[in-house]
Amino acid sequence: MGALTQILAGFGLSAASGLNAYIPLLIVGLMAKFTPWLKLGPPFDALTNEWVLGVLVVLELIEILVDKVPGLDHLNDLIQTLIRPTAGAILFAANAHVITNLNPTIAIILGLLVAFSVHATKAAARPVVTVGTLGMGNWAVSIVEDIISVIISFAALLAPILLIFVFVIFLLLILRWWSRRASRAVAATPTSAPLNWPR
């Protein structure tokens, strides 16, 4: 079960970094530095360095502020297109490296894919929120994303098996949303009127 939970934790941390790159990096770094629950091997133990943690705190504060402002949040998402998948790759590789023999290249690729998928979904959804709420809902959505990132990060480190249920629920919500959208599209499609042929 140890290897499975570490792989699940890697997926969870990568997904969390797709929402916010710095939250899971900070949580992993702080937990590895101040608790016995997480041990990072080199080169990933650099996350426990005080300077690295300080820079992450500053970057997170900038992210929190910028991501709440309509317009700037879209620019931030554009910039984060490289940062979030990189953070996901680092976290997946760092976590998988702890007790599994997973090839680092595979771990990095998996982390990149997971984080980029979550980031791409977030970046695509944010303009819809901006248009639908005239920018007034951006800050609320951003706060929810940050909270989800924190919850998933802690769940990934403390109870990774719970992530299976989280992913299943998330999948069901996506499927439900998709089916509702498809139903609305079908209902909105105009039906062609019958042709009245001359007799």
PDB file of N, CA, C and O in Angstrom, residues 20-22 63 75-85 119:
ATOM      1  N   ASN A  20      -2.890  26.132  -8.012  1.00  0.00           N
ATOM      2  CA  ASN A  20      -2.019  27.147  -7.422  1.00  0.00           C
ATOM      3  C   ASN A  20      -0.650  26.506  -7.208  1.00  0.00           C
ATOM      4  O   ASN A  20      -0.519  25.606  -6.386  1.00  0.00           O
ATOM      5  N   ALA A  21       0.345  26.968  -7.926  1.00  0.00           N
ATOM      6  CA  ALA A  21       1.656  26.317  -7.912  1.00  0.00           C
ATOM      7  C   ALA A  21       2.330  26.373  -6.550  1.00  0.00           C
ATOM      8  O   ALA A  21       3.023  25.433  -6.144  1.00  0.00           O
ATOM      9  N   TYR A  22       2.122  27.469  -5.818  1.00  0.00           N
ATOM     10  CA  TYR A  22       2.937  27.709  -4.630  1.00  0.00           C
ATOM     11  C   TYR A  22       2.375  27.100  -3.356  1.00  0.00           C
ATOM     12  O   TYR A  22       3.125  26.810  -2.424  1.00  0.00           O
ATOM     13  N   GLU A  63       0.528  35.894  -6.022  1.00  0.00           N
ATOM     14  CA  GLU A  63      -0.479  35.080  -6.714  1.00  0.00           C
ATOM     15  C   GLU A  63      -1.873  35.333  -6.137  1.00  0.00           C
ATOM     16  O   GLU A  63      -2.849  35.485  -6.879  1.00  0.00           O
ATOM     17  N   LEU A  75      -3.956  37.184 -17.316  1.00  0.00           N
ATOM     18  CA  LEU A  75      -2.522  37.338 -17.573  1.00  0.00           C
ATOM     19  C   LEU A  75      -1.730  36.408 -16.668  1.00  0.00           C
ATOM     20  O   LEU A  75      -0.763  35.762 -17.094  1.00  0.00           O
ATOM     21  N   ASN A  76      -2.153  36.312 -15.409  1.00  0.00           N
ATOM     22  CA  ASN A  76      -1.497  35.421 -14.457  1.00  0.00           C
ATOM     23  C   ASN A  76      -1.592  33.969 -14.913  1.00  0.00           C
ATOM     24  O   ASN A  76      -0.621  33.219 -14.843  1.00  0.00           O
ATOM     25  N   ASP A  77      -2.775  33.568 -15.403  1.00  0.00           N
ATOM     26  CA  ASP A  77      -2.939  32.198 -15.899  1.00  0.00           C
ATOM     27  C   ASP A  77      -2.003  31.925 -17.074  1.00  0.00           C
ATOM     28  O   ASP A  77      -1.470  30.819 -17.220  1.00  0.00           O
ATOM     29  N   LEU A  78      -1.805  32.927 -17.917  1.00  0.00           N
ATOM     30  CA  LEU A  78      -0.897  32.785 -19.054  1.00  0.00           C
ATOM     31  C   LEU A  78       0.535  32.566 -18.579  1.00  0.00           C
ATOM     32  O   LEU A  78       1.234  31.662 -19.048  1.00  0.00           O
ATOM     33  N   ILE A  79       0.958  33.373 -17.612  1.00  0.00           N
ATOM     34  CA  ILE A  79       2.310  33.233 -17.055  1.00  0.00           C
ATOM     35  C   ILE A  79       2.469  31.882 -16.358  1.00  0.00           C
ATOM     36  O   ILE A  79       3.501  31.217 -16.469  1.00  0.00           O
ATOM     37  N   GLN A  80       1.420  31.474 -15.638  1.00  0.00           N
ATOM     38  CA  GLN A  80       1.462  30.236 -14.857  1.00  0.00           C
ATOM     39  C   GLN A  80       1.412  28.974 -15.720  1.00  0.00           C
ATOM     40  O   GLN A  80       1.565  27.870 -15.205  1.00  0.00           O
ATOM     41  N   THR A  81       1.209  29.132 -17.023  1.00  0.00           N
ATOM     42  CA  THR A  81       1.154  27.963 -17.914  1.00  0.00           C
ATOM     43  C   THR A  81       2.447  27.158 -17.852  1.00  0.00           C
ATOM     44  O   THR A  81       2.426  25.938 -18.039  1.00  0.00           O
ATOM     45  N   LEU A  82       3.550  27.811 -17.594  1.00  0.00           N
ATOM     46  CA  LEU A  82       4.828  27.104 -17.439  1.00  0.00           C
ATOM     47  C   LEU A  82       5.100  26.745 -15.981  1.00  0.00           C
ATOM     48  O   LEU A  82       5.630  25.680 -15.691  1.00  0.00           O
ATOM     49  N   ILE A  83       4.701  27.630 -15.067  1.00  0.00           N
ATOM     50  CA  ILE A  83       5.063  27.449 -13.659  1.00  0.00           C
ATOM     51  C   ILE A  83       4.285  26.315 -13.002  1.00  0.00           C
ATOM     52  O   ILE A  83       4.859  25.470 -12.307  1.00  0.00           O
ATOM     53  N   ARG A  84       2.970  26.276 -13.202  1.00  0.00           N
ATOM     54  CA  ARG A  84       2.151  25.256 -12.524  1.00  0.00           C
ATOM     55  C   ARG A  84       2.504  23.825 -12.944  1.00  0.00           C
ATOM     56  O   ARG A  84       2.664  22.964 -12.078  1.00  0.00           O
ATOM     57  N   PRO A  85       2.629  23.533 -14.254  1.00  0.00           N
ATOM     58  CA  PRO A  85       3.047  22.180 -14.622  1.00  0.00           C
ATOM     59  C   PRO A  85       4.444  21.821 -14.100  1.00  0.00           C
ATOM     60  O   PRO A  85       4.681  20.676 -13.711  1.00  0.00           O
ATOM     61  N   HIS A 119      -4.595  23.005 -14.763  1.00  0.00           N
ATOM     62  CA  HIS A 119      -4.364  24.423 -15.081  1.00  0.00           C
ATOM     63  C   HIS A 119      -5.134  24.844 -16.332  1.00  0.00           C
ATOM     64  O   HIS A 119      -5.753  25.913 -16.357  1.00  0.00           O
TER      65      HIS A 119
END
